[in-house]
Short mmCIF file of C-alpha atoms and ligand atoms in Angstrom, two decimals:
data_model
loop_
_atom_site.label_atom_id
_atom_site.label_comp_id
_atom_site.label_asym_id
_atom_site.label_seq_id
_atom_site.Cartn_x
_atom_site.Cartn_y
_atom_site.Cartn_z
CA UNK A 1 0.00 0.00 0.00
CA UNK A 2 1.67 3.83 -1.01
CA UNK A 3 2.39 5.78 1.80
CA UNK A 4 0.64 9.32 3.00
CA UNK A 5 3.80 11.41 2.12
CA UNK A 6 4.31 13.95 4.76
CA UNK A 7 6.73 17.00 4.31
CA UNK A 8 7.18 18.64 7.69
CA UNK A 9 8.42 22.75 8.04
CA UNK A 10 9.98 23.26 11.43
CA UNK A 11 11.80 20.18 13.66
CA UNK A 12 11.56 22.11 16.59
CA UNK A 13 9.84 20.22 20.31
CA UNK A 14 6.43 19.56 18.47
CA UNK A 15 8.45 18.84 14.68
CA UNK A 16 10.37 16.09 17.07
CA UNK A 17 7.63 14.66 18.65
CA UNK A 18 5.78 14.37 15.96
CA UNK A 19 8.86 12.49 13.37
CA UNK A 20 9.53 10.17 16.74
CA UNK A 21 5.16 9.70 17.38
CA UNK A 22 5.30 8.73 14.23
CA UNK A 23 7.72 5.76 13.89
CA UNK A 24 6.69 5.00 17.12
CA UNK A 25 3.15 4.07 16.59
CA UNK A 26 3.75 3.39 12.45
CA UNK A 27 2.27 -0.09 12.41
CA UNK A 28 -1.10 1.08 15.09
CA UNK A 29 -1.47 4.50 12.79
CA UNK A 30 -1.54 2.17 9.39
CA UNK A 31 -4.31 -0.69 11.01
CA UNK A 32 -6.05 2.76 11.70
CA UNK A 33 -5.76 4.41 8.11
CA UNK A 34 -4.82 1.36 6.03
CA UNK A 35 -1.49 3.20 4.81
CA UNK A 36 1.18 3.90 6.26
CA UNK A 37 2.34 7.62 7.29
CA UNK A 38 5.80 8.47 6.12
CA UNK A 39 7.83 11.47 7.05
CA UNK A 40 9.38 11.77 3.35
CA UNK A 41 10.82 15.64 3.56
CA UNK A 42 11.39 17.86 6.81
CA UNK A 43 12.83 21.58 6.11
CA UNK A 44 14.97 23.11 9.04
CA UNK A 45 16.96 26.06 9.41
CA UNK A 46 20.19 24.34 9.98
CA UNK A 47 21.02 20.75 9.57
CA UNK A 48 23.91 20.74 11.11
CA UNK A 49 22.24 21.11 13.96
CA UNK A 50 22.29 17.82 16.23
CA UNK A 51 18.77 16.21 16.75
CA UNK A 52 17.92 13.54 19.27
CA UNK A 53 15.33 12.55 16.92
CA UNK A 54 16.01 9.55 13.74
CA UNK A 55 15.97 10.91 10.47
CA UNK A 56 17.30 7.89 8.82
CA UNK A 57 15.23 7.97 5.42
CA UNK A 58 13.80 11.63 5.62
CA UNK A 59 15.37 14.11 2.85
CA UNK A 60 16.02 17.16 5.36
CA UNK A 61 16.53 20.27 3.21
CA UNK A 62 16.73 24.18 4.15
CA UNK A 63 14.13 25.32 1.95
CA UNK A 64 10.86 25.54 3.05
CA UNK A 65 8.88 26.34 -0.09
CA UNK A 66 10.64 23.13 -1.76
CA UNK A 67 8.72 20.93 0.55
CA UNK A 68 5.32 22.93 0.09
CA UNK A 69 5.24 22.37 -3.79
CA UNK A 70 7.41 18.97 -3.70
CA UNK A 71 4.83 16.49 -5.70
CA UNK A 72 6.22 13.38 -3.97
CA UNK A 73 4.79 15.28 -0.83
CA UNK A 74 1.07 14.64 0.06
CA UNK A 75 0.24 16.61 3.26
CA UNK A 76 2.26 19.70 5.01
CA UNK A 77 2.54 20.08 8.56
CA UNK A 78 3.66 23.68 9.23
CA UNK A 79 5.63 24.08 12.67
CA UNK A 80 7.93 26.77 12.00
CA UNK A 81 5.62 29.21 13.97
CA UNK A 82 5.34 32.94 13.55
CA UNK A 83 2.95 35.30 11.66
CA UNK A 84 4.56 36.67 8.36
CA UNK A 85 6.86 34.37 7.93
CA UNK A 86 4.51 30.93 7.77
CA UNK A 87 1.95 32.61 6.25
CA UNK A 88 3.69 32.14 2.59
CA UNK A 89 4.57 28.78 3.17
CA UNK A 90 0.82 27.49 3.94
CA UNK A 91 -0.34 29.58 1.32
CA UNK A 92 2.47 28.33 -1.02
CA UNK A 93 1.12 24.77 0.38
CA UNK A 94 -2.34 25.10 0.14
CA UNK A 95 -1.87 26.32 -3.51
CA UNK A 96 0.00 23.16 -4.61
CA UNK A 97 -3.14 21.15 -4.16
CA UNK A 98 -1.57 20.56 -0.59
CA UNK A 99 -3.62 19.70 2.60
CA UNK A 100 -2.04 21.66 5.89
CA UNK A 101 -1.60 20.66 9.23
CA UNK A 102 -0.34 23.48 11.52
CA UNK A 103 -0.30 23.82 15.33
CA UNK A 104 0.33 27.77 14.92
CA UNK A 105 -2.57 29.80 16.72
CA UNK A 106 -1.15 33.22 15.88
CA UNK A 107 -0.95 32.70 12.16
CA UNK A 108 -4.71 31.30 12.49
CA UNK A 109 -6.03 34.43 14.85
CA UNK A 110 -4.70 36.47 13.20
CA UNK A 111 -5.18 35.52 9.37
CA UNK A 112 -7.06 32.55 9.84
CA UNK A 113 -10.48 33.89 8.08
CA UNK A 114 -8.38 34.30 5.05
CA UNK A 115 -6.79 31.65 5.11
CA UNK A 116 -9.30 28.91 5.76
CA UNK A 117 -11.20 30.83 2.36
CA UNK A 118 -7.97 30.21 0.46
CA UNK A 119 -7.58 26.44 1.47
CA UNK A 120 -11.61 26.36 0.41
CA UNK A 121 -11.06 28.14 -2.74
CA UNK A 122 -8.03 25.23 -3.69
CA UNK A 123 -10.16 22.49 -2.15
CA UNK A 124 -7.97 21.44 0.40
CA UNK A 125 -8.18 21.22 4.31
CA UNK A 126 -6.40 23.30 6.71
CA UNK A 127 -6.37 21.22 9.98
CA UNK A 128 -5.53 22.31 13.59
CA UNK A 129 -6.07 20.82 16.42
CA UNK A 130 -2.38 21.24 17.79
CA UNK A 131 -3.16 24.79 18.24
CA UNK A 132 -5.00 25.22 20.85
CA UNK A 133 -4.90 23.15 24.61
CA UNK A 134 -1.71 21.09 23.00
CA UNK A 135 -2.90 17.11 23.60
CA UNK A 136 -6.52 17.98 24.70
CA UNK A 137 -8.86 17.16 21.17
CA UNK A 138 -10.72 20.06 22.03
CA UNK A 139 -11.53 21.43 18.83
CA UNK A 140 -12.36 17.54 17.55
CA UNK A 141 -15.12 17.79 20.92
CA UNK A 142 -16.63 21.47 19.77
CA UNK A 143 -16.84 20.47 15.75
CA UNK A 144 -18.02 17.17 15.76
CA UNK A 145 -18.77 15.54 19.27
CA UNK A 146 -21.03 18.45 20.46
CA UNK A 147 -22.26 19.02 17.22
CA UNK A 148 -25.64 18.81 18.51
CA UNK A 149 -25.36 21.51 21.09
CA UNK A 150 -25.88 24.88 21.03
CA UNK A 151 -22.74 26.23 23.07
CA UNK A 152 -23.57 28.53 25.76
CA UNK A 153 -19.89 29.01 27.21
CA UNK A 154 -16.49 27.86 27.39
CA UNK A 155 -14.03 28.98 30.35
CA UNK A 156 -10.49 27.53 29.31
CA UNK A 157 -7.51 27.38 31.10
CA UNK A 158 -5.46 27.37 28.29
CA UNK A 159 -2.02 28.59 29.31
CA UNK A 160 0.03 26.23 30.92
CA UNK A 161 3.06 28.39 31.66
CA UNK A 162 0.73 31.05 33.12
CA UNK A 163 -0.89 28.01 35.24
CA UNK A 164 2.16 27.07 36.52
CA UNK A 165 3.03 30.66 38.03
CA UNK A 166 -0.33 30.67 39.85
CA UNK A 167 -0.13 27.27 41.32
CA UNK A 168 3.27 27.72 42.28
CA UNK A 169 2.66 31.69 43.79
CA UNK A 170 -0.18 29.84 45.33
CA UNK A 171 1.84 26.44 46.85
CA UNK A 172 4.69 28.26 47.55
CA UNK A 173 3.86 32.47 48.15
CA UNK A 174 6.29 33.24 45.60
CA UNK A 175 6.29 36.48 43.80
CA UNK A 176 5.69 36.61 40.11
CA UNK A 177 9.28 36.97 39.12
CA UNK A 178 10.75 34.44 40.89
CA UNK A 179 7.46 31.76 39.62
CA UNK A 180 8.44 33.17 36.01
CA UNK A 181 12.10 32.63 36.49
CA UNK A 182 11.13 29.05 37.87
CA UNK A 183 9.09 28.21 34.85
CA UNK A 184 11.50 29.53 32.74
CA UNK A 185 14.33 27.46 34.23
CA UNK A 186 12.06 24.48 33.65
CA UNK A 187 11.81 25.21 30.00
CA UNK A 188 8.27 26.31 30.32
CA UNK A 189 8.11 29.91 29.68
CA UNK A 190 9.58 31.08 26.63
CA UNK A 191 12.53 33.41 27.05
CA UNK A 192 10.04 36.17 25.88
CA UNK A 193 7.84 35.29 28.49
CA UNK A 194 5.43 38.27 27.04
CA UNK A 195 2.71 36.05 25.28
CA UNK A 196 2.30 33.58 27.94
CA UNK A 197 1.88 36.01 30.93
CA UNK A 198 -0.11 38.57 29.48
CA UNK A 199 -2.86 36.28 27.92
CA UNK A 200 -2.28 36.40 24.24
CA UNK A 201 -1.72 32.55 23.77
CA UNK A 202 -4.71 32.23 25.76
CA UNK A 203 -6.43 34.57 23.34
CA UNK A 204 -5.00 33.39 20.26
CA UNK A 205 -6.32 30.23 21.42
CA UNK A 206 -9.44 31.36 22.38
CA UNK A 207 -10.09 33.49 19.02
CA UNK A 208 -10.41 29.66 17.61
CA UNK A 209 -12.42 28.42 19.83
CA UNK A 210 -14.86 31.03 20.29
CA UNK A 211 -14.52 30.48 16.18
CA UNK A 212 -15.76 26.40 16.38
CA UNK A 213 -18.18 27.24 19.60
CA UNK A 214 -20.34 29.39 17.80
CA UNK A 215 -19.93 29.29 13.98
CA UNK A 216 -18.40 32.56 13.68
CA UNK A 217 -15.56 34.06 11.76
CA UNK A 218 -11.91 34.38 13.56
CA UNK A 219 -12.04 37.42 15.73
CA UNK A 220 -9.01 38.37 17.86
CA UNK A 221 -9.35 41.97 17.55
CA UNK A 222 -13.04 41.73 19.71
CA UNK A 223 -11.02 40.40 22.78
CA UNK A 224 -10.10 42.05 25.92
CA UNK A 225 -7.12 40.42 27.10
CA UNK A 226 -5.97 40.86 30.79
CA UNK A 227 -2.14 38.71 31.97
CA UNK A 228 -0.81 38.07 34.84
CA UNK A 229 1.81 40.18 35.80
CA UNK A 230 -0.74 42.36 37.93
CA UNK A 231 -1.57 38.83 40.33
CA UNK A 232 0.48 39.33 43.73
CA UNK A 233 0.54 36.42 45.85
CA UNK A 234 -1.32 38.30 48.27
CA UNK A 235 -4.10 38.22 46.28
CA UNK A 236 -3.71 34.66 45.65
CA UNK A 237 -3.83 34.33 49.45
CA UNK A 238 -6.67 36.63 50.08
CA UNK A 239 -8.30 34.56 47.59
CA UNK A 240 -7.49 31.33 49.24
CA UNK A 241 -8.69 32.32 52.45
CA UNK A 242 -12.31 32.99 51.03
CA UNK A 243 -12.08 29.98 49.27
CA UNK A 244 -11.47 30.81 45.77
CA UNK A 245 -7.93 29.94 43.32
CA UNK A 246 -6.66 32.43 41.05
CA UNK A 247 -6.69 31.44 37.29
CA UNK A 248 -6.04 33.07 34.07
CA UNK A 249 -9.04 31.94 32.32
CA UNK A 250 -10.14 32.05 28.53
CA UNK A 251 -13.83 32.67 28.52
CA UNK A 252 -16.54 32.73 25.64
CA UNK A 253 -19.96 33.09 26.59
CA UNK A 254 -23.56 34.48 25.54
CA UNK A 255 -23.87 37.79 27.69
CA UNK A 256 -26.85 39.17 29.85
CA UNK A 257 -27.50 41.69 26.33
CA UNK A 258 -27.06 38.71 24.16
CA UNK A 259 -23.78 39.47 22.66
CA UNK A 260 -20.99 36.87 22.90
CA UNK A 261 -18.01 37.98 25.24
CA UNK A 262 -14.49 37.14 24.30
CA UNK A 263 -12.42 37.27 27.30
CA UNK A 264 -8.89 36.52 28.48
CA UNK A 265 -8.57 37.64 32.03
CA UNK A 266 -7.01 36.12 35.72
CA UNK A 267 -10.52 35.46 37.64
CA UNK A 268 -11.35 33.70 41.09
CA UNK A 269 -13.13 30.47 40.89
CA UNK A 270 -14.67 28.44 43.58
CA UNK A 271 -11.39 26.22 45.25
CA UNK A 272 -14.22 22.83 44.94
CA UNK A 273 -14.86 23.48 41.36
CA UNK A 274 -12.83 21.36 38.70
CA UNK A 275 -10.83 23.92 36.89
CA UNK A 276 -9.58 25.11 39.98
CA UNK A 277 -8.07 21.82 40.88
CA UNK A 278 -6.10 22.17 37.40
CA UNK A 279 -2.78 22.80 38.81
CA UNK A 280 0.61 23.11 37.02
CA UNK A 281 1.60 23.26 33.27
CA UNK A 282 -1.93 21.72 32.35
CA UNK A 283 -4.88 22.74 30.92
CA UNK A 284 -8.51 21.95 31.08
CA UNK A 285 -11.40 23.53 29.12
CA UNK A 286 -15.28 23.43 30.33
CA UNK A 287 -17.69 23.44 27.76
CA UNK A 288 -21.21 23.97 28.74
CA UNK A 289 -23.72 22.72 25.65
CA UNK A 290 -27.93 23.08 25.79
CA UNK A 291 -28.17 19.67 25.45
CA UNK A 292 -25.20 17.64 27.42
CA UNK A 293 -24.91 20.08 30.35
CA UNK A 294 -20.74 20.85 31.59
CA UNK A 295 -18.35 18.98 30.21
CA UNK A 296 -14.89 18.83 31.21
CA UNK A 297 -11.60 18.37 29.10
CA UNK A 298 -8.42 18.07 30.96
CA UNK A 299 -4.92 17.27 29.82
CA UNK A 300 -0.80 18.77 28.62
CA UNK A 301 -1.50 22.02 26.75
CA UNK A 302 1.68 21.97 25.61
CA UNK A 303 5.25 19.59 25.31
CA UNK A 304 6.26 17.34 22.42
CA UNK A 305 4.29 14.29 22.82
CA UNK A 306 1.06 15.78 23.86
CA UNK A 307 1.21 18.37 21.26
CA UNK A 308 2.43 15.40 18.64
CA UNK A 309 -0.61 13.30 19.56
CA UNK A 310 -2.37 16.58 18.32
CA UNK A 311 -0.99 16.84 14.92
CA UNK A 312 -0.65 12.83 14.37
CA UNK A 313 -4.66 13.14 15.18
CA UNK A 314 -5.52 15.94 11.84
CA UNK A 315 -2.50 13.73 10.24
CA UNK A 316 -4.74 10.05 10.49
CA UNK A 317 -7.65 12.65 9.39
CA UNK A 318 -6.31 14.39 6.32
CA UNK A 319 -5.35 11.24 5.33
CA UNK A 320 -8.47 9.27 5.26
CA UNK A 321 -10.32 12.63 2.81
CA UNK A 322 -6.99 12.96 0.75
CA UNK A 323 -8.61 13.68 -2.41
CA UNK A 324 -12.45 13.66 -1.74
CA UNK A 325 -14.57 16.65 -2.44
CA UNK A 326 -15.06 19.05 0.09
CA UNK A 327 -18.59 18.05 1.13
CA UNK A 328 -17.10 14.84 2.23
CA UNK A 329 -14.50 16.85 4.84
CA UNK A 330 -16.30 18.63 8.26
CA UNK A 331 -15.93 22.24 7.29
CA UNK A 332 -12.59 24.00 8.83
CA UNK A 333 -14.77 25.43 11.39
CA UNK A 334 -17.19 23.06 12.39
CA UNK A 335 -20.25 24.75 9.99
CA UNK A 336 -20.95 24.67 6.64
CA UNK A 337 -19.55 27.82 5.04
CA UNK A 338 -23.17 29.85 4.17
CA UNK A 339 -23.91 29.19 8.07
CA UNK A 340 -21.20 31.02 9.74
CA UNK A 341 -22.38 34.07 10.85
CA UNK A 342 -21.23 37.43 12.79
CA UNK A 343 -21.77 37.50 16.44
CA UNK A 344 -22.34 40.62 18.26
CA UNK A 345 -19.55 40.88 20.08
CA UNK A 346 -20.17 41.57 23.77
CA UNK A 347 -17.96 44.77 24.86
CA UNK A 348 -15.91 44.37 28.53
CA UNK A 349 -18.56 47.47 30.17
CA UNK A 350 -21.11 44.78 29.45
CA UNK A 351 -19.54 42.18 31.45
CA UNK A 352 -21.68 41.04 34.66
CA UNK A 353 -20.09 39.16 37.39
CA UNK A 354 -18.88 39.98 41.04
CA UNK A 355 -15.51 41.32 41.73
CA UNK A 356 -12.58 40.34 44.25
CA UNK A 357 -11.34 44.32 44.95
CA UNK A 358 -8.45 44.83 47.04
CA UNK A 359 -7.56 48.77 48.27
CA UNK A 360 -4.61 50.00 49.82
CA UNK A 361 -6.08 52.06 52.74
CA UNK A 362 -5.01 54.77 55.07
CA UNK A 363 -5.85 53.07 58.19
CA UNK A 364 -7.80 56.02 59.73
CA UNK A 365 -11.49 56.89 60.67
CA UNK A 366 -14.50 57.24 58.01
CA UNK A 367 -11.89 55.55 54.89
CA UNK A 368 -14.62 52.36 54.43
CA UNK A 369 -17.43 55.18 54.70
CA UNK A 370 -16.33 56.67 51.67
CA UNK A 371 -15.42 53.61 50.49
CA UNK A 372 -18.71 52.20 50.49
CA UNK A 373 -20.72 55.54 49.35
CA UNK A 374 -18.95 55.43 46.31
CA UNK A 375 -20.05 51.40 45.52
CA UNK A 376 -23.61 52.55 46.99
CA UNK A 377 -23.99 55.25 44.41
CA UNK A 378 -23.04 52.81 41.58
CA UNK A 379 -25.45 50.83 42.86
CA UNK A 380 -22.62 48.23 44.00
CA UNK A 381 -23.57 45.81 46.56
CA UNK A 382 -20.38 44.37 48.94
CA UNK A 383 -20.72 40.28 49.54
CA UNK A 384 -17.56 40.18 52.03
CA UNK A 385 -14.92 43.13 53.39
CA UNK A 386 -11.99 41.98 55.42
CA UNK A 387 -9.29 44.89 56.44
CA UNK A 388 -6.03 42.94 56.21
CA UNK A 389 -2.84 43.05 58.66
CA UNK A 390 -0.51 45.86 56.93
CA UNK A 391 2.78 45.38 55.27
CA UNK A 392 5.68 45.71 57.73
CA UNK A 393 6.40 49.49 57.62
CA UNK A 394 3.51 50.15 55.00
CA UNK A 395 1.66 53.44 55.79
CA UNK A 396 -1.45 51.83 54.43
CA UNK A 397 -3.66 48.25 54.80
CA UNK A 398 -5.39 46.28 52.21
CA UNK A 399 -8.74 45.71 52.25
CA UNK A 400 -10.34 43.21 50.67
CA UNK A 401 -14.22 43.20 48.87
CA UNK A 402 -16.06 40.87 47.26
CA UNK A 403 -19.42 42.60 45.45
CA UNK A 404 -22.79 40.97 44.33
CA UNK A 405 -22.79 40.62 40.91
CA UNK A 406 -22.29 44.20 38.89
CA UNK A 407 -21.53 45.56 35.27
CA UNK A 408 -18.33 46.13 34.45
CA UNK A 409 -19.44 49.42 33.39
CA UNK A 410 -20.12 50.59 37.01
CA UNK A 411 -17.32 48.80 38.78
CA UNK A 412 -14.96 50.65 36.12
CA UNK A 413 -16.96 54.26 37.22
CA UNK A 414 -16.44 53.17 41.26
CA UNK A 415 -13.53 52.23 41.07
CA UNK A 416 -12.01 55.31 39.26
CA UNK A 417 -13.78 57.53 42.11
CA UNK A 418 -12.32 55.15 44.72
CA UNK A 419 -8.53 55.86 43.41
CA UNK A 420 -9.16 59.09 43.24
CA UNK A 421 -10.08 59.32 47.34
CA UNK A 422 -6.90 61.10 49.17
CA UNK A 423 -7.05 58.03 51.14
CA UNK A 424 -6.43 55.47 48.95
CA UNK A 425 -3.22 54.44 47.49
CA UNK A 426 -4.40 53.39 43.62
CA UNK A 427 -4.46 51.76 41.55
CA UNK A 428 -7.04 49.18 43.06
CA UNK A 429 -6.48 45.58 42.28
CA UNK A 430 -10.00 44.30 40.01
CA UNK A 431 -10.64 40.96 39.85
CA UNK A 432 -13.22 38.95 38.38
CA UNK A 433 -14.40 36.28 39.92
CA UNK A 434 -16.12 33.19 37.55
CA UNK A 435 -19.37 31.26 38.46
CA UNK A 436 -18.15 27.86 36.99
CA UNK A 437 -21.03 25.80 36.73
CA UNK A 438 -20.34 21.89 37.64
N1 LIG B 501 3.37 28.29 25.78
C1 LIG B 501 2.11 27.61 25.80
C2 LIG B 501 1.73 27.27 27.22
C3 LIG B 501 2.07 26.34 25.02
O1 LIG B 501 2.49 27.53 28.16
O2 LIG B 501 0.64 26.76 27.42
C4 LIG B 501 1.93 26.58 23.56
O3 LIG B 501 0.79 27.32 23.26
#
C-alpha cells in the first residue's frame, strides 16, 4: 500500500515529537488508516544542527517552499511558527493542491479567516487541532462531538506556563518573578515570556475556539485580554482564604445583552470546582452545551508528545479525505460555510459578574465610609470586606471586597472615584471572579 507522504516545516519540540510519534506508533497509525504515514521531507533552518530525533530515510533540506510544492509530498505540517513568515509557506502549500496541518494559533487568529477561504477556494483542508490546549482534542469535541449543542460558554484554562506561576505563587507564596524565572528554568516559559503572561496565547487560542463554539468568523481583535503580571501572591492568598484559586481563564460566553463575550482575564473560581483543581503546566477547558450540560476536558497544553498526539490526530484525518470533495471533509470550522455568521460581540462594560477588589487604605477613621458611598452610588452591593494586617512598615492596609454581581461598566466608574479618594493608594487591584457551573 503507497504511503501518506508527509513533508514537515519546522523540527523544533512539536516537529520532534511528531517524526519520533510517528515511527513510534507506524504499524497502530496504518491498522487505523490502512497506509502507512511516512515522514518523506522535513525543512529546518540548519542541519547541522544535532537532533535527538532519527531521520534515517527523511530528505532534510533548508528550503521551506521546496517541501510545500514537492509532488512526492502529500500533506504539510507547518511548525515553523510565527505570523509573516509561515503565512507564505501554507499559502504556497495550500496552492500546490496541498492539505495543511499546523499547530500555529497566531498565524490562524490572526489571518485565519483568510486563510481557511484560500484552502476552500483550492479544495484542500487546513487542519488544527495542535493549536489550541496542546494534547486535549478540544476542537475535535466542539466540531463534531457536540455538534448537537448549542454552546452557551467555554471557560479555558489554556495557558500552561501562566498556570504554573499561579499554582506555584499559590503552593509556595512566591512572587511573580521568581514563579516566572522558575518556569523559565524548567523550559516552560519562553525566554520572551510576554505572550504567555499577558494572555495572548490564551487569546490566540481562544479566538479559535470562540470560532468552532459558535460558527463565527476568527475574531481576535473583539477580545479584551488581561495577563498576569498584575496577580500578587497576596491576592492569591486573600483569595485562598475565602475559598477561591486564582486562574487566568479564557472565557466565551452568551452575555446578559445577548452578545458573545471574548475574554482573556485572571478570575477567582470556587477552590471545589474542577478547573480550579487544574494545577501546574496543564490545561482543562469546560464546555457547557444546551443539550449535554458541563463537560470537562483536561490534559498537557503543551510539550512534544502531547502536542504530537495533536498533529498525528488531523495527520490520520487528512489522510483518510486525501482527495475527496469538500462536502465529504467537516468544514474547517465546524459549519458549513453559508452558516457562519457574525456575532455581536459583547464589549468588557457589558460584562456582569462579582468582583474580588483589594484597596490599599489609610488606616484612619471614616476611609470604608467613603469607600462604600462610592459602591452605593453605583449601585454596588459588597458580599464580604476583610481589612487585612498591613505590610511591615507600609503606611497603608489592604482591604479586601467581594461585590454581588455588577456591570463592568459601574465597577470601572467606582472604582475610578475610589482611586481618586486622598485616602487610597491606587491603583485598586479588580478581579473577576467566575461562576463555573459543575
Ligand atoms: N506556551 C504555551 C503554554 C504552550 O504555556 O501553554 C503553547 O501554546
Amino acid at each position: 500500500m503507497d504511503p501518506v507522504r508527509i513533508g514537515i516545516l519546522g523540527l523544533g519540540t512539536v516537529g520532534g515529537g511528531t517524526v519520533s510519534l510517528l515511527r513510534r506508533n507506524a504499524e497502530s497509525l496504518q491498522r487505523r488508516l490502512g497506509r502507512p504515514l511516512k515522514v518523506s521531507r522535513v525543512a529546518v533552518n540548519d542541519p547541522n544542527k544535532p537532533r535527538s530525533v532519527e531521520l534515517e530515510g527523511i530528505d532534510v533540506t533548508t528550503d521551506a517552499e521546496a517541501v510545500c510544492t514537492d509532488p512526492e509530498v502529500d500533506i504539510v505540517v507547518e511548525l515553523v511558527g510565527g505570523v509573516d513568515n509561515a503565512e507564505p509557506l501554507v499559502r504556497k502549500a495550500l496552492n500546490s493542491g496541498k492539505p495543511v496541518v499546523t499547530a500555529n494559533k497566531a498565524l490562524l487568529a490572526e489571518r485565519g479567516n483568510e486563510l481557511f477561504r484560500y484552502a476552500g477556494e483550492q479544495g484542500v483542508d487546513l487542519a488544527f487541532e495542535a493549536a489550541v490546549a496542546g494534547g486535549i482534542p478540544i476542537i475535535k469535541a466542539l466540531r463534531e462531538g457536540l455538534a448537537g449543542n448549542r454552546i452557551q460558554s467555554v471557560h479555558a484554562i489554556a495557558n500552561g506556563t501562566a498556570n504554573y506561576i499561579l499554582s506555584r505563587m499559590r503552593t509556595e507564596a512566591m512572587a511573580f518573578d521568581d514563579a516566572l524565572t522558575e518556569a523559565q528554568e524548567l523550559g516552560y516559559a519562553e525566554l520572551d515570556p510576554t505572550f504567555d503572561v499577558d494572555g495572548i496565547d490564551a487569546a490566540h487560542k481562544l479566538a479559535l475556539i470562540a470560532a468552532v463554539a459558535f460558527g463565527a468568523p476568527i475574531n481576535y481583535e473583539a477580545l479584551t485580554i488581561e495577563g498576569i503580571r498584575p496577580i500578587t501572591a497576596e491576592d492569591i492568598a486573600f483569595a485562598d482564604e475565602m475559598g477561591y484559586r486564582i486562574k487566568l481563564l479564557a472565557i466565551t460566553k452568551h452575555g446578559p445583552d445577548g452578545g458573545i463575550e471574548l475574554r482573556v482575564q485572571p478570575a477567582l473560581v470556587r477552590t471545589d470546582t474542577m478547573l480550579a483543581s487544574v494545577e501546574g503546566v496543564f490545561n482543562a477547558v469546560q464546555v457547557i452545551g444546551d443539550a449535554v450540560g458541563p463537560t470537562l476536558y483536561y490534559g498537557p497544553g503543551a510539550g512534544a508528545d502531547p502536542t504530537a498526539s495533536a498533529v498525528v490526530g488531523d495527520l490520520v484525518d487528512v489522510a483518510r479525505t486525501l482527495g475527496a470533495p469538500p462536502q465529504y471533509r467537516v468544514p474547517y470550522l465546524g459549519f458549513h460555510a453559508e452558516g457562519m455568521q457574525e456575532p455581536r460581540w459583547a464589549p468588557i462594560e457589558e460584562v456582569e459578574t462579582e468582583y474580588y477588589l483589594r484597596l490599599q487604605a489609610q488606616d484612619q477613621p471614616g476611609v470604608l465610609a467613603q469607600v462604600t458611598r462610592i459602591l452605593a452610588e453605583e449601585g454596588i452591593s459588597i458580599e464580604a470586606m476583610r481589612q487585612k494586617e498591613p505590610r511591615p512598615e507600609a503606611s497603608d492596609v489592604p482591604v479586601v471586597l467581594l461585590t454581588h454581581t455588577t456591570r463592568e461598566r459601574a465597577m470601572r466608574r467606582a472604582l475610578d472615584a475610589i482611586d481618586r479618594l486622598d485616602v487610597i493608594n491606587g491603583p485598586s487591584q479588580m478581579i473577576r471572579l467566575e461562576e463555573v457551573e459543575e
